Structures are given as structure tokens and as C-alpha cells.
Amino acid sequence: MRYGELRVELTRKLPYLNGVLNEGLRLGNPAPIRVPVNTAPGGLQFGETYVPGNVELKVPFRVNLKDSRWFPKGDRFNPERWTGEMPELLVTNESKILIAKTVHEFNILPGDQYDEDKFVQGTKEYMGALLPSLYLKYVPRVEGNRKSS
């Protein structure tokens, strides 16, 4: 069976393909490795750890994207977490609630030292993943046989 010409409209009807893309982006996020943020002047308490005020922290995205609190079995490539087949593997909808509640309850304004030009000029991109070689072979599908050898 031939599918004819592939078009964007057809890909929207392929939930597993979208799951593979989402899972690939989660585990191989192309965004900068970490975003620097400064602690509040009074500092922050994380459990038993105190971080003084005005300290720059950098949290790698990969830490959050593999965190089992947000992505159960987060170290595994599992496209089904995005297709609805295994909703227990996706708890990030809580993030949407957090964002919605935050913008509903707070006006988010530029801080006293906000300077858009400095922010744009000071933005740096980091690349931090060194991947080993991945050897793949692309074998044309044979009509009636969807598996490759």
C-alpha cells in the first residue's frame, strides 16, 4: 500500500509520529543547556540548603526534562507518553496549571535593573552534549512488509 504524497495535513493524523518528535525533543532538547538566573537578594532555602542572595544559578534543562516528577521513567525514550496511550508517563500538564495560576495572580513586570538591550547582547548559547556515533541504515520498505531487516 502506497500512501501517496506526504503532506503536513496527513502528519497531524499520526499521533505516534508526533510522540516520537516530542520525545526526541525532550531527551535531545536543542535549547541552550542552561539558563542563568540570579537568586533574590534575601537568598533561597532549598530544603536544608541555603543559597545566598544575588548568586547566579544555572540549571541544565536536561535535569528537568528527565526528572521523574514531571516525566515518569524520564530516562527512557517512550513516545507513548505523548499519544495518550500511557498518560501516567506525562504529568507536565501541572506545568500549564502553574503558569496559568502565576499569570492569573501576578502582574509580571520588568525588574528595576531590566535592560532589554543588555539582555539580548548578553544572551549566550551553550552546546553541551557530545554524542557517540549512531550508525543507522535506511532500507526501503517492501510493499506488504512494514518491518525492516
Coordinates of N, CA, C and O in Angstrom, one line a residue:
M1 N 0.8 -1.2 0.0 CA 0.0 0.0 0.0 C 0.9 1.2 0.0 O 1.7 1.4 0.8
R2 N 0.7 2.1 -0.9 CA 1.4 3.4 -1.0 C 0.6 4.5 -0.4 O -0.6 4.5 -0.5
Y3 N 1.2 5.4 0.3 CA 0.5 6.5 0.9 C 0.4 7.7 0.1 O -0.3 8.7 0.4
G4 N 1.0 7.7 -1.1 CA 0.9 8.9 -2.0 C 1.8 10.0 -1.4 O 2.7 9.7 -0.7
E5 N 1.5 11.2 -1.9 CA 2.3 12.3 -1.5 C 2.1 12.6 0.0 O 0.9 12.8 0.4
L6 N 3.2 12.8 0.8 CA 3.0 13.2 2.2 C 2.8 14.7 2.2 O 3.5 15.4 1.6
R7 N 1.9 15.1 3.1 CA 1.6 16.5 3.3 C 1.5 16.7 4.8 O 1.2 15.8 5.6
V8 N 1.6 18.0 5.2 CA 1.6 18.3 6.6 C 0.2 17.9 7.2 O 0.2 17.4 8.3
E9 N -0.9 18.1 6.5 CA -2.2 17.7 7.0 C -2.2 16.2 7.4 O -2.9 15.9 8.4
L10 N -1.6 15.4 6.6 CA -1.5 13.9 7.0 C -0.8 13.7 8.2 O -1.1 12.8 9.0
T11 N 0.3 14.4 8.5 CA 1.1 14.2 9.6 C 0.4 14.5 10.9 O 0.7 14.0 12.0
R12 N -0.6 15.4 10.9 CA -1.3 15.7 12.1 C -2.2 14.6 12.5 O -2.6 14.5 13.7
K13 N -2.4 13.6 11.7 CA -3.2 12.5 12.0 C -2.4 11.3 12.4 O -2.8 10.2 12.5
L14 N -1.1 11.5 12.7 CA -0.2 10.5 13.1 C 0.3 10.7 14.5 O 1.4 11.3 14.7
P15 N -0.5 10.3 15.5 CA -0.1 10.6 16.9 C 1.2 10.0 17.3 O 2.0 10.6 18.1
Y16 N 1.5 8.8 16.8 CA 2.8 8.2 17.2 C 4.0 9.0 16.6 O 5.0 9.2 17.3
L17 N 3.9 9.5 15.4 CA 5.0 10.3 14.8 C 5.2 11.5 15.7 O 6.3 11.9 16.0
N18 N 4.1 12.2 16.1 CA 4.2 13.4 17.0 C 4.8 13.0 18.3 O 5.5 13.7 18.9
G19 N 4.4 11.8 18.8 CA 5.0 11.3 20.1 C 6.5 11.1 20.0 O 7.3 11.5 20.9
V20 N 6.9 10.6 18.8 CA 8.4 10.4 18.6 C 9.1 11.7 18.6 O 10.2 11.9 19.2
L21 N 8.5 12.7 17.9 CA 9.1 14.0 17.8 C 9.2 14.7 19.2 O 10.2 15.2 19.5
N22 N 8.1 14.6 19.9 CA 8.1 15.3 21.2 C 9.1 14.6 22.2 O 9.8 15.3 22.9
E23 N 9.2 13.3 22.1 CA 10.1 12.6 23.0 C 11.5 12.8 22.6 O 12.4 13.0 23.4
G24 N 11.8 12.9 21.3 CA 13.1 13.3 20.8 C 13.5 14.6 21.2 O 14.7 14.9 21.7
L25 N 12.6 15.6 21.2 CA 12.9 17.0 21.6 C 13.1 17.0 23.2 O 13.9 17.8 23.7
R26 N 12.4 16.2 23.9 CA 12.5 16.1 25.3 C 13.9 15.6 25.7 O 14.6 16.2 26.5
L27 N 14.3 14.5 25.1 CA 15.6 13.9 25.5 C 16.8 14.6 24.8 O 17.9 14.5 25.3
G28 N 16.6 15.2 23.7 CA 17.7 15.8 22.9 C 17.3 17.3 22.7 O 17.5 17.8 21.6
N29 N 16.9 18.0 23.7 CA 16.4 19.3 23.6 C 17.5 20.2 23.0 O 18.6 20.3 23.4
P30 N 17.1 20.9 21.9 CA 18.1 21.8 21.2 C 18.3 23.1 21.8 O 19.1 23.9 21.4
A31 N 17.5 23.4 22.9 CA 17.6 24.7 23.6 C 19.0 24.8 24.3 O 19.6 23.8 24.5
P32 N 19.4 26.0 24.7 CA 20.6 26.1 25.5 C 20.6 25.2 26.7 O 19.6 24.9 27.3
I33 N 21.8 24.7 27.0 CA 21.9 23.7 28.1 C 21.5 24.2 29.4 O 20.9 23.6 30.2
R34 N 21.7 25.5 29.7 CA 21.2 26.1 30.9 C 21.0 27.5 30.8 O 21.6 28.2 29.9
V35 N 20.1 28.0 31.6 CA 19.7 29.4 31.6 C 20.1 30.0 32.9 O 19.7 29.5 34.0
P36 N 21.0 31.0 32.9 CA 21.4 31.6 34.2 C 20.3 32.5 34.8 O 19.6 33.2 34.1
V37 N 20.1 32.3 36.1 CA 19.1 33.2 36.9 C 19.8 33.6 38.2 O 20.7 32.8 38.7
N38 N 19.5 34.7 38.7 CA 20.1 35.2 40.0 C 19.1 35.0 41.1 O 17.9 35.2 40.9
T39 N 19.6 34.6 42.2 CA 18.7 34.4 43.4 C 18.3 35.8 43.9 O 19.0 36.8 43.6
A40 N 17.2 35.8 44.6 CA 16.7 37.0 45.2 C 17.7 37.6 46.2 O 18.5 36.8 46.8
P41 N 17.7 38.9 46.5 CA 18.7 39.4 47.4 C 18.7 38.8 48.8 O 19.7 38.6 49.4
G42 N 17.5 38.3 49.2 CA 17.5 37.6 50.5 C 17.9 36.1 50.5 O 18.0 35.5 51.5
G43 N 18.2 35.6 49.3 CA 18.7 34.2 49.2 C 17.5 33.3 49.1 O 16.3 33.7 49.2
L44 N 17.8 32.0 49.0 CA 16.8 31.0 48.9 C 17.1 29.8 49.7 O 18.3 29.4 49.8
Q45 N 16.1 29.2 50.3 CA 16.3 28.0 51.1 C 15.7 26.8 50.3 O 14.5 26.8 49.9
F46 N 16.5 25.8 49.9 CA 16.0 24.6 49.3 C 16.2 23.4 50.2 O 17.3 22.9 50.4
G47 N 15.2 23.1 50.9 CA 15.3 22.0 51.9 C 16.3 22.5 53.0 O 16.1 23.5 53.6
E48 N 17.4 21.7 53.1 CA 18.4 22.1 54.1 C 19.5 22.9 53.5 O 20.5 23.3 54.2
T49 N 19.4 23.3 52.3 CA 20.5 24.0 51.6 C 20.1 25.5 51.4 O 19.0 25.8 50.9
Y50 N 20.9 26.4 51.9 CA 20.7 27.8 51.7 C 21.6 28.3 50.6 O 22.8 28.1 50.6
V51 N 21.0 29.1 49.7 CA 21.8 29.7 48.6 C 21.7 31.2 48.9 O 20.6 31.8 48.9
P52 N 22.9 31.9 49.1 CA 22.9 33.3 49.4 C 22.2 34.2 48.3 O 22.1 33.7 47.1
G53 N 21.9 35.4 48.6 CA 21.3 36.3 47.6 C 22.3 36.7 46.5 O 23.5 36.7 46.7
N54 N 21.7 37.1 45.4 CA 22.5 37.6 44.2 C 23.5 36.6 43.7 O 24.6 37.0 43.3
V55 N 23.2 35.3 43.8 CA 24.1 34.3 43.3 C 23.5 33.8 41.9 O 22.3 33.5 41.9
E56 N 24.4 33.6 40.9 CA 23.9 33.1 39.6 C 23.8 31.6 39.7 O 24.8 30.9 40.0
L57 N 22.6 31.1 39.4 CA 22.4 29.6 39.3 C 22.2 29.2 37.9 O 21.6 30.0 37.1
K58 N 22.7 28.1 37.5 CA 22.4 27.5 36.1 C 21.9 26.1 36.3 O 22.6 25.3 36.8
V59 N 20.7 25.9 35.9 CA 20.1 24.6 36.0 C 20.0 24.0 34.6 O 19.3 24.6 33.7
P60 N 20.6 22.9 34.3 CA 20.5 22.3 32.9 C 19.1 21.9 32.6 O 18.4 21.3 33.5
F61 N 18.6 22.2 31.4 CA 17.3 21.8 31.0 C 17.1 20.3 31.1 O 16.1 19.8 31.5
R62 N 18.2 19.6 30.8 CA 18.1 18.1 30.8 C 17.7 17.5 32.1 O 17.1 16.5 32.2
V63 N 18.1 18.2 33.2 CA 17.8 17.8 34.5 C 16.3 17.8 34.7 O 15.7 16.8 35.2
N64 N 15.6 18.8 34.3 CA 14.2 18.9 34.5 C 13.5 18.0 33.5 O 12.4 17.4 33.8
L65 N 14.0 17.9 32.3 CA 13.3 17.1 31.3 C 13.4 15.6 31.5 O 12.7 14.8 30.9
K66 N 14.3 15.2 32.4 CA 14.5 13.8 32.7 C 14.0 13.5 34.2 O 14.0 12.4 34.6
D67 N 13.5 14.5 34.9 CA 13.1 14.4 36.2 C 11.8 13.6 36.3 O 10.8 13.9 35.7
S68 N 11.8 12.5 37.1 CA 10.7 11.6 37.2 C 9.5 12.3 37.9 O 8.4 11.7 37.7
R69 N 9.6 13.4 38.5 CA 8.4 14.1 39.0 C 7.6 14.6 37.8 O 6.4 14.8 38.0
W70 N 8.2 15.0 36.7 CA 7.5 15.6 35.6 C 7.3 14.5 34.5 O 6.4 14.6 33.7
F71 N 8.3 13.7 34.3 CA 8.3 12.7 33.3 C 8.7 11.3 33.9 O 9.8 10.9 33.9
P72 N 7.7 10.6 34.4 CA 8.0 9.3 35.0 C 8.8 8.4 34.0 O 8.5 8.5 32.8
K73 N 9.7 7.7 34.5 CA 10.7 6.9 33.6 C 11.3 7.9 32.6 O 11.5 7.6 31.4
G74 N 11.7 9.0 33.1 CA 12.2 10.1 32.2 C 13.5 9.8 31.5 O 13.8 10.5 30.6
D75 N 14.2 8.8 31.9 CA 15.5 8.5 31.2 C 15.2 7.6 30.0 O 16.2 7.2 29.3
R76 N 14.0 7.2 29.8 CA 13.6 6.3 28.7 C 13.0 7.0 27.6 O 12.1 7.9 27.8
F77 N 13.3 6.5 26.3 CA 12.6 7.1 25.2 C 11.3 6.3 25.0 O 11.2 5.1 24.8
N78 N 10.2 7.0 25.3 CA 8.9 6.4 25.3 C 7.8 7.3 24.6 O 7.2 8.1 25.3
P79 N 7.7 7.2 23.3 CA 6.7 8.1 22.6 C 5.3 8.0 23.0 O 4.5 8.9 22.9
E80 N 4.9 6.8 23.6 CA 3.6 6.6 24.0 C 3.1 7.6 25.1 O 1.9 7.8 25.3
R81 N 4.1 8.3 25.8 CA 3.7 9.2 26.8 C 3.0 10.4 26.2 O 2.2 11.1 26.9
W82 N 3.2 10.6 24.9 CA 2.6 11.8 24.2 C 1.3 11.4 23.4 O 0.6 12.3 23.0
T83 N 1.1 10.1 23.2 CA 0.0 9.7 22.3 C -1.3 9.5 23.1 O -2.4 9.3 22.5
G84 N -1.3 9.5 24.4 CA -2.5 9.2 25.2 C -2.6 7.8 25.6 O -3.4 7.4 26.4
E85 N -1.7 6.9 25.1 CA -1.7 5.5 25.4 C -1.2 5.3 26.8 O -1.6 4.3 27.4
M86 N -0.3 6.1 27.3 CA 0.3 5.9 28.6 C 0.3 7.3 29.3 O 1.3 7.8 29.6
P87 N -0.9 7.8 29.7 CA -0.9 9.2 30.3 C -0.2 9.3 31.6 O 0.2 10.3 32.0
E88 N 0.0 8.1 32.3 CA 0.7 8.1 33.6 C 2.2 8.5 33.4 O 2.8 8.8 34.4
L89 N 2.7 8.5 32.2 CA 4.0 8.9 31.9 C 4.2 10.4 31.6 O 5.3 10.9 31.4
L90 N 3.1 11.1 31.7 CA 3.2 12.6 31.4 C 2.4 13.3 32.4 O 1.2 13.3 32.5
V91 N 3.2 14.0 33.3 CA 2.5 14.8 34.3 C 2.8 16.3 34.1 O 2.5 17.1 35.0
T92 N 3.3 16.7 33.0 CA 3.7 18.1 32.8 C 2.5 19.0 32.6 O 2.7 20.2 32.5
N93 N 1.3 18.5 32.5 CA 0.2 19.4 32.5 C 0.1 20.2 33.7 O -0.5 21.3 33.7
E94 N 0.7 19.7 34.8 CA 0.8 20.5 36.0 C 1.5 21.8 35.8 O 1.3 22.8 36.4
S95 N 2.5 21.8 34.9 CA 3.2 23.0 34.5 C 2.3 24.0 33.9 O 2.4 25.2 34.2
K96 N 1.4 23.6 33.1 CA 0.4 24.5 32.5 C -0.4 25.2 33.6 O -0.7 26.4 33.5
I97 N -0.8 24.4 34.6 CA -1.6 24.9 35.6 C -0.8 26.0 36.4 O -1.3 27.0 36.8
L98 N 0.5 25.6 36.7 CA 1.3 26.5 37.4 C 1.5 27.9 36.7 O 1.4 28.9 37.2
I99 N 1.7 27.8 35.4 CA 1.9 29.0 34.6 C 0.6 29.8 34.5 O 0.6 31.0 34.7
A100 N -0.5 29.1 34.3 CA -1.8 29.8 34.2 C -2.1 30.5 35.6 O -2.5 31.7 35.6
K101 N -1.8 29.8 36.7 CA -2.1 30.4 38.0 C -1.2 31.6 38.3 O -1.6 32.6 38.8
T102 N 0.1 31.5 37.9 CA 1.0 32.5 38.1 C 0.6 33.8 37.4 O 0.6 34.9 37.9
V103 N 0.3 33.7 36.1 CA -0.1 34.9 35.3 C -1.4 35.4 35.7 O -1.8 36.6 35.5
H104 N -2.3 34.5 36.3 CA -3.6 35.0 36.8 C -3.5 35.8 38.0 O -4.2 36.8 38.3
E105 N -2.5 35.4 38.9 CA -2.4 36.0 40.2 C -1.4 37.1 40.3 O -1.3 37.8 41.3
F106 N -0.5 37.2 39.3 CA 0.6 38.2 39.4 C 0.7 39.0 38.1 O 0.5 38.5 37.0
N107 N 1.0 40.3 38.3 CA 1.5 41.1 37.1 C 3.0 40.9 37.0 O 3.7 41.1 38.0
I108 N 3.4 40.5 35.9 CA 4.9 40.2 35.7 C 5.4 41.4 35.0 O 5.1 41.7 33.8
L109 N 6.2 42.2 35.7 CA 6.8 43.4 35.2 C 8.3 43.4 35.1 O 8.9 42.6 35.9
P110 N 8.9 44.2 34.3 CA 10.4 44.3 34.3 C 10.9 44.7 35.6 O 10.3 45.6 36.3
G111 N 12.0 44.1 36.1 CA 12.6 44.5 37.3 C 13.3 45.8 37.2 O 13.4 46.4 36.2
D112 N 13.8 46.4 38.4 CA 14.4 47.7 38.4 C 15.7 47.7 37.5 O 16.0 48.8 37.0
Q113 N 16.4 46.6 37.4 CA 17.6 46.6 36.6 C 17.4 46.1 35.2 O 18.3 45.8 34.4
Y114 N 16.1 46.0 34.7 CA 15.8 45.4 33.4 C 16.4 46.3 32.3 O 16.2 47.5 32.3
D115 N 17.1 45.7 31.4 CA 17.6 46.4 30.3 C 17.6 45.4 29.1 O 18.4 44.5 29.0
E116 N 16.6 45.6 28.2 CA 16.4 44.6 27.1 C 17.6 44.5 26.2 O 18.0 43.4 25.8
D117 N 18.3 45.6 25.9 CA 19.4 45.6 25.1 C 20.6 44.7 25.7 O 21.2 43.9 25.1
K118 N 20.8 45.0 27.0 CA 21.8 44.2 27.7 C 21.4 42.7 27.7 O 22.3 41.8 27.6
F119 N 20.2 42.4 27.9 CA 19.7 41.0 27.9 C 20.0 40.4 26.6 O 20.6 39.3 26.5
V120 N 19.6 41.0 25.5 CA 19.8 40.4 24.2 C 21.3 40.3 23.9 O 21.8 39.3 23.4
Q121 N 22.1 41.3 24.2 CA 23.5 41.3 23.9 C 24.2 40.3 24.8 O 25.2 39.7 24.4
G122 N 23.7 40.0 26.0 CA 24.4 39.1 26.9 C 23.9 37.7 26.8 O 24.4 36.8 27.5
T123 N 22.9 37.4 25.9 CA 22.5 36.1 25.7 C 23.5 35.2 25.0 O 24.1 35.6 24.1
K124 N 23.8 34.1 25.6 CA 24.8 33.2 25.1 C 24.1 31.8 24.9 O 23.3 31.4 25.7
E125 N 24.5 31.1 23.9 CA 24.0 29.8 23.6 C 25.1 28.8 24.0 O 26.3 29.0 23.7
Y126 N 24.7 27.7 24.6 CA 25.7 26.7 25.0 C 25.3 25.4 24.3 O 24.2 25.1 24.2
M127 N 26.3 24.7 23.9 CA 26.1 23.3 23.4 C 26.9 22.4 24.4 O 28.1 22.7 24.7
G128 N 26.3 21.4 24.9 CA 27.0 20.6 25.9 C 26.9 19.1 25.7 O 27.5 18.4 26.4
A129 N 26.2 18.6 24.7 CA 26.1 17.2 24.5 C 27.1 16.7 23.5 O 27.2 17.3 22.4
L130 N 28.0 15.8 23.9 CA 28.9 15.2 22.9 C 28.4 13.7 22.7 O 28.4 12.9 23.7
L131 N 27.8 13.5 21.6 CA 27.2 12.2 21.3 C 28.1 11.2 20.6 O 28.9 11.7 19.8
P132 N 28.0 10.0 20.9 CA 28.8 9.0 20.2 C 28.2 8.8 18.8 O 27.1 9.2 18.6
S133 N 28.9 8.1 18.0 CA 28.4 7.8 16.6 C 27.2 7.0 16.7 O 27.1 6.1 17.6
L134 N 26.2 7.2 15.9 CA 25.0 6.5 15.8 C 24.9 6.0 14.4 O 24.7 6.7 13.4
Y135 N 25.0 4.7 14.2 CA 25.0 4.1 12.9 C 23.6 3.6 12.6 O 23.1 2.8 13.3
L136 N 23.1 4.1 11.5 CA 21.8 3.7 11.1 C 21.8 3.3 9.6 O 22.7 3.7 8.9
K137 N 20.9 2.5 9.2 CA 20.8 2.0 7.9 C 19.3 2.2 7.4 O 18.4 1.9 8.2
Y138 N 19.1 2.8 6.3 CA 17.8 3.1 5.8 C 17.5 2.1 4.7 O 18.2 2.1 3.6
V139 N 16.5 1.2 4.9 CA 16.2 0.2 4.0 C 14.8 0.5 3.4 O 13.8 0.7 4.2
P140 N 14.6 0.6 2.1 CA 13.3 0.8 1.5 C 12.3 -0.2 2.0 O 12.6 -1.4 2.1
R141 N 11.1 0.2 2.2 CA 10.0 -0.7 2.6 C 9.6 -1.5 1.4 O 9.5 -1.0 0.3
V142 N 9.3 -2.8 1.7 CA 8.7 -3.6 0.7 C 7.2 -3.7 0.9 O 6.7 -3.8 2.0
E143 N 6.5 -3.5 -0.2 CA 5.0 -3.4 -0.1 C 4.5 -4.7 0.6 O 4.9 -5.8 0.3
G144 N 3.7 -4.5 1.6 CA 3.1 -5.6 2.4 C 4.0 -6.0 3.6 O 3.6 -6.7 4.4
N145 N 5.2 -5.4 3.7 CA 6.1 -5.7 4.8 C 6.5 -4.4 5.4 O 7.4 -3.7 4.9
R146 N 6.0 -4.0 6.6 CA 6.4 -2.8 7.2 C 7.6 -2.9 8.0 O 8.1 -1.8 8.4
K147 N 8.1 -4.0 8.3 CA 9.3 -4.2 9.2 C 10.5 -4.2 8.3 O 10.5 -4.7 7.2
S148 N 11.6 -3.6 8.8 CA 12.9 -3.7 8.0 C 13.7 -4.7 8.6 O 13.6 -5.1 9.8
S149 N 14.7 -5.2 7.8 CA 15.5 -6.3 8.3 C 16.8 -5.7 9.0 O 17.2 -4.6 8.8

